[in-house]
Amino acid sequence: GESVGLHLPTLSVQEGDNSIINCAYSNSASDYFIWYKQESGKGPQFIIDIRSNMDKRQGQRVTVLLNKTVKHLSLQIAATQPGDSAVYFCAENINGNKLVFGAGTILRVKS
Amino acid sequence: GAGVSQSPRYKVAKRGQDVALRCDPISGHVSLFWYQQALGQGPEFLTYFQNEAQLDKSGLPSDRFFAERPEGSVSTLKIQRTQQEDSAVYLCASSGQLRTGRGKLFFGSGTQLSVL
């Protein structure tokens, strides 16, 4: 369950359905973006990345879309599985030395 | 080791105590980062090392926070005179690339610090 202070948006999906997690980034000069997955008690785990000269990139069951016009990033997960349940963060690269993370979205997969 | 290792896993400190958090990055990784993650929030950048050089410490919240990586491998984040607002998970990450723009970060599981 949620703890006091945990006010992340939550996406609930049925097992087997597709999931779409959205993220708005802040800096129009950002040139590199990453999606991370974080399970309880663990550090963030890399999912997929995309550079600003691309609009779309596909991995295994995941696709990242980048819309620079509106500074929007999305992560699509195909055939969502219970193991996909986690908090998902987008991160943008600023000045090459650090990543700035978004607030995160909780994904809950219902069996 | 196979991944980034952090110790201790949990640390409870009384307000005013000093604490030291250790990070063992992936062997050979030149870049090392410290992040702070408050409950329900995304990680926030603290500082960045390239080998033993601390190139960016703009995220350290106060002069009570100090990080070092003297031999370009293991890093220690020290917090002096801890305060309750320091309670958070402290994450360490490493990368084989010189800049994050050319590679992904590998994170440890973090040290959960609770200041009473």
mmCIF file with all atom_site columns, N, CA, C and O in Angstrom, chain B residues 40-61:
data_model
loop_
_atom_site.group_PDB
_atom_site.id
_atom_site.type_symbol
_atom_site.label_atom_id
_atom_site.label_alt_id
_atom_site.label_comp_id
_atom_site.label_asym_id
_atom_site.label_entity_id
_atom_site.label_seq_id
_atom_site.pdbx_PDB_ins_code
_atom_site.Cartn_x
_atom_site.Cartn_y
_atom_site.Cartn_z
_atom_site.occupancy
_atom_site.B_iso_or_equiv
_atom_site.pdbx_formal_charge
_atom_site.auth_seq_id
_atom_site.auth_comp_id
_atom_site.auth_asym_id
_atom_site.auth_atom_id
_atom_site.pdbx_PDB_model_num
ATOM 1  N N  . GLY B 1 40 ? 8.758  8.591  -1.928  1.00 0.00 ? 40 GLY B N  1
ATOM 2  C CA . GLY B 1 40 ? 7.756  9.000  -2.899  1.00 0.00 ? 40 GLY B CA 1
ATOM 3  C C  . GLY B 1 40 ? 8.235  9.955  -3.967  1.00 0.00 ? 40 GLY B C  1
ATOM 4  O O  . GLY B 1 40 ? 7.430  10.528 -4.703  1.00 0.00 ? 40 GLY B O  1
ATOM 5  N N  . GLN B 1 41 ? 9.533  10.126 -4.075  1.00 0.00 ? 41 GLN B N  1
ATOM 6  C CA . GLN B 1 41 ? 10.082 11.048 -5.069  1.00 0.00 ? 41 GLN B CA 1
ATOM 7  C C  . GLN B 1 41 ? 11.150 10.371 -5.914  1.00 0.00 ? 41 GLN B C  1
ATOM 8  O O  . GLN B 1 41 ? 11.636 9.291  -5.583  1.00 0.00 ? 41 GLN B O  1
ATOM 9  N N  . GLY B 1 42 ? 11.496 11.014 -7.001  1.00 0.00 ? 42 GLY B N  1
ATOM 10 C CA . GLY B 1 42 ? 12.577 10.511 -7.833  1.00 0.00 ? 42 GLY B CA 1
ATOM 11 C C  . GLY B 1 42 ? 13.927 10.851 -7.229  1.00 0.00 ? 42 GLY B C  1
ATOM 12 O O  . GLY B 1 42 ? 14.041 11.742 -6.392  1.00 0.00 ? 42 GLY B O  1
ATOM 13 N N  . PRO B 1 43 ? 14.966 10.141 -7.647  1.00 0.00 ? 43 PRO B N  1
ATOM 14 C CA . PRO B 1 43 ? 16.308 10.456 -7.154  1.00 0.00 ? 43 PRO B CA 1
ATOM 15 C C  . PRO B 1 43 ? 16.729 11.866 -7.539  1.00 0.00 ? 43 PRO B C  1
ATOM 16 O O  . PRO B 1 43 ? 16.433 12.329 -8.640  1.00 0.00 ? 43 PRO B O  1
ATOM 17 N N  . GLU B 1 44 ? 17.436 12.524 -6.633  1.00 0.00 ? 44 GLU B N  1
ATOM 18 C CA . GLU B 1 44 ? 17.961 13.863 -6.900  1.00 0.00 ? 44 GLU B CA 1
ATOM 19 C C  . GLU B 1 44 ? 19.478 13.827 -6.847  1.00 0.00 ? 44 GLU B C  1
ATOM 20 O O  . GLU B 1 44 ? 20.070 13.303 -5.907  1.00 0.00 ? 44 GLU B O  1
ATOM 21 N N  . PHE B 1 45 ? 20.082 14.431 -7.855  1.00 0.00 ? 45 PHE B N  1
ATOM 22 C CA . PHE B 1 45 ? 21.531 14.437 -8.011  1.00 0.00 ? 45 PHE B CA 1
ATOM 23 C C  . PHE B 1 45 ? 22.213 15.135 -6.844  1.00 0.00 ? 45 PHE B C  1
ATOM 24 O O  . PHE B 1 45 ? 21.784 16.205 -6.405  1.00 0.00 ? 45 PHE B O  1
ATOM 25 N N  . LEU B 1 46 ? 23.288 14.510 -6.363  1.00 0.00 ? 46 LEU B N  1
ATOM 26 C CA . LEU B 1 46 ? 24.109 15.138 -5.324  1.00 0.00 ? 46 LEU B CA 1
ATOM 27 C C  . LEU B 1 46 ? 25.473 15.540 -5.869  1.00 0.00 ? 46 LEU B C  1
ATOM 28 O O  . LEU B 1 46 ? 25.864 16.695 -5.794  1.00 0.00 ? 46 LEU B O  1
ATOM 29 N N  . THR B 1 47 ? 26.207 14.544 -6.418  1.00 0.00 ? 47 THR B N  1
ATOM 30 C CA . THR B 1 47 ? 27.559 14.827 -6.841  1.00 0.00 ? 47 THR B CA 1
ATOM 31 C C  . THR B 1 47 ? 28.041 13.797 -7.838  1.00 0.00 ? 47 THR B C  1
ATOM 32 O O  . THR B 1 47 ? 27.469 12.710 -7.954  1.00 0.00 ? 47 THR B O  1
ATOM 33 N N  . TYR B 1 48 ? 29.098 14.144 -8.590  1.00 0.00 ? 48 TYR B N  1
ATOM 34 C CA . TYR B 1 48 ? 29.620 13.313 -9.672  1.00 0.00 ? 48 TYR B CA 1
ATOM 35 C C  . TYR B 1 48 ? 31.145 13.299 -9.631  1.00 0.00 ? 48 TYR B C  1
ATOM 36 O O  . TYR B 1 48 ? 31.779 14.342 -9.473  1.00 0.00 ? 48 TYR B O  1
ATOM 37 N N  . PHE B 1 49 ? 31.698 12.100 -9.776  1.00 0.00 ? 49 PHE B N  1
ATOM 38 C CA . PHE B 1 49 ? 33.139 11.900 -9.867  1.00 0.00 ? 49 PHE B CA 1
ATOM 39 C C  . PHE B 1 49 ? 33.501 11.308 -11.224 1.00 0.00 ? 49 PHE B C  1
ATOM 40 O O  . PHE B 1 49 ? 32.824 10.410 -11.718 1.00 0.00 ? 49 PHE B O  1
ATOM 41 N N  . GLN B 1 50 ? 34.584 11.795 -11.750 1.00 0.00 ? 50 GLN B N  1
ATOM 42 C CA . GLN B 1 50 ? 35.222 11.150 -12.886 1.00 0.00 ? 50 GLN B CA 1
ATOM 43 C C  . GLN B 1 50 ? 36.571 10.680 -12.383 1.00 0.00 ? 50 GLN B C  1
ATOM 44 O O  . GLN B 1 50 ? 37.456 11.494 -12.101 1.00 0.00 ? 50 GLN B O  1
ATOM 45 N N  . ASN B 1 51 ? 36.719 9.374  -12.261 1.00 0.00 ? 51 ASN B N  1
ATOM 46 C CA . ASN B 1 51 ? 37.865 8.787  -11.546 1.00 0.00 ? 51 ASN B CA 1
ATOM 47 C C  . ASN B 1 51 ? 37.918 9.404  -10.139 1.00 0.00 ? 51 ASN B C  1
ATOM 48 O O  . ASN B 1 51 ? 36.930 9.364  -9.428  1.00 0.00 ? 51 ASN B O  1
ATOM 49 N N  . GLU B 1 52 ? 39.022 9.996  -9.739  1.00 0.00 ? 52 GLU B N  1
ATOM 50 C CA . GLU B 1 52 ? 39.098 10.536 -8.373  1.00 0.00 ? 52 GLU B CA 1
ATOM 51 C C  . GLU B 1 52 ? 38.687 12.002 -8.302  1.00 0.00 ? 52 GLU B C  1
ATOM 52 O O  . GLU B 1 52 ? 38.569 12.559 -7.206  1.00 0.00 ? 52 GLU B O  1
ATOM 53 N N  . ALA B 1 53 ? 38.443 12.611 -9.443  1.00 0.00 ? 53 ALA B N  1
ATOM 54 C CA . ALA B 1 53 ? 38.109 14.034 -9.472  1.00 0.00 ? 53 ALA B CA 1
ATOM 55 C C  . ALA B 1 53 ? 36.608 14.262 -9.283  1.00 0.00 ? 53 ALA B C  1
ATOM 56 O O  . ALA B 1 53 ? 35.789 13.701 -10.012 1.00 0.00 ? 53 ALA B O  1
ATOM 57 N N  . GLN B 1 54 ? 36.275 15.099 -8.339  1.00 0.00 ? 54 GLN B N  1
ATOM 58 C CA . GLN B 1 54 ? 34.880 15.467 -8.113  1.00 0.00 ? 54 GLN B CA 1
ATOM 59 C C  . GLN B 1 54 ? 34.556 16.649 -9.019  1.00 0.00 ? 54 GLN B C  1
ATOM 60 O O  . GLN B 1 54 ? 34.918 17.793 -8.736  1.00 0.00 ? 54 GLN B O  1
ATOM 61 N N  . LEU B 1 55 ? 33.879 16.376 -10.121 1.00 0.00 ? 55 LEU B N  1
ATOM 62 C CA . LEU B 1 55 ? 33.658 17.395 -11.138 1.00 0.00 ? 55 LEU B CA 1
ATOM 63 C C  . LEU B 1 55 ? 32.395 18.217 -10.915 1.00 0.00 ? 55 LEU B C  1
ATOM 64 O O  . LEU B 1 55 ? 32.265 19.304 -11.492 1.00 0.00 ? 55 LEU B O  1
ATOM 65 N N  . ASP B 1 56 ? 31.484 17.708 -10.145 1.00 0.00 ? 56 ASP B N  1
ATOM 66 C CA . ASP B 1 56 ? 30.226 18.428 -9.942  1.00 0.00 ? 56 ASP B CA 1
ATOM 67 C C  . ASP B 1 56 ? 29.696 18.075 -8.556  1.00 0.00 ? 56 ASP B C  1
ATOM 68 O O  . ASP B 1 56 ? 29.449 16.904 -8.281  1.00 0.00 ? 56 ASP B O  1
ATOM 69 N N  . LYS B 1 57 ? 29.573 19.060 -7.721  1.00 0.00 ? 57 LYS B N  1
ATOM 70 C CA . LYS B 1 57 ? 28.992 18.838 -6.390  1.00 0.00 ? 57 LYS B CA 1
ATOM 71 C C  . LYS B 1 57 ? 27.847 19.814 -6.141  1.00 0.00 ? 57 LYS B C  1
ATOM 72 O O  . LYS B 1 57 ? 27.526 20.133 -4.994  1.00 0.00 ? 57 LYS B O  1
ATOM 73 N N  . SER B 1 58 ? 27.248 20.228 -7.224  1.00 0.00 ? 58 SER B N  1
ATOM 74 C CA . SER B 1 58 ? 26.213 21.254 -7.134  1.00 0.00 ? 58 SER B CA 1
ATOM 75 C C  . SER B 1 58 ? 24.960 20.793 -6.410  1.00 0.00 ? 58 SER B C  1
ATOM 76 O O  . SER B 1 58 ? 24.176 21.620 -5.947  1.00 0.00 ? 58 SER B O  1
ATOM 77 N N  . GLY B 1 59 ? 24.762 19.487 -6.295  1.00 0.00 ? 59 GLY B N  1
ATOM 78 C CA . GLY B 1 59 ? 23.557 18.983 -5.656  1.00 0.00 ? 59 GLY B CA 1
ATOM 79 C C  . GLY B 1 59 ? 23.680 18.747 -4.161  1.00 0.00 ? 59 GLY B C  1
ATOM 80 O O  . GLY B 1 59 ? 22.675 18.460 -3.496  1.00 0.00 ? 59 GLY B O  1
ATOM 81 N N  . LEU B 1 60 ? 24.857 18.872 -3.619  1.00 0.00 ? 60 LEU B N  1
ATOM 82 C CA . LEU B 1 60 ? 25.022 18.658 -2.171  1.00 0.00 ? 60 LEU B CA 1
ATOM 83 C C  . LEU B 1 60 ? 24.240 19.740 -1.433  1.00 0.00 ? 60 LEU B C  1
ATOM 84 O O  . LEU B 1 60 ? 24.457 20.931 -1.661  1.00 0.00 ? 60 LEU B O  1
ATOM 85 N N  . PRO B 1 61 ? 23.331 19.356 -0.542  1.00 0.00 ? 61 PRO B N  1
ATOM 86 C CA . PRO B 1 61 ? 22.403 20.331 0.050   1.00 0.00 ? 61 PRO B CA 1
ATOM 87 C C  . PRO B 1 61 ? 23.037 21.307 1.028   1.00 0.00 ? 61 PRO B C  1
ATOM 88 O O  . PRO B 1 61 ? 22.480 22.388 1.245   1.00 0.00 ? 61 PRO B O  1
#
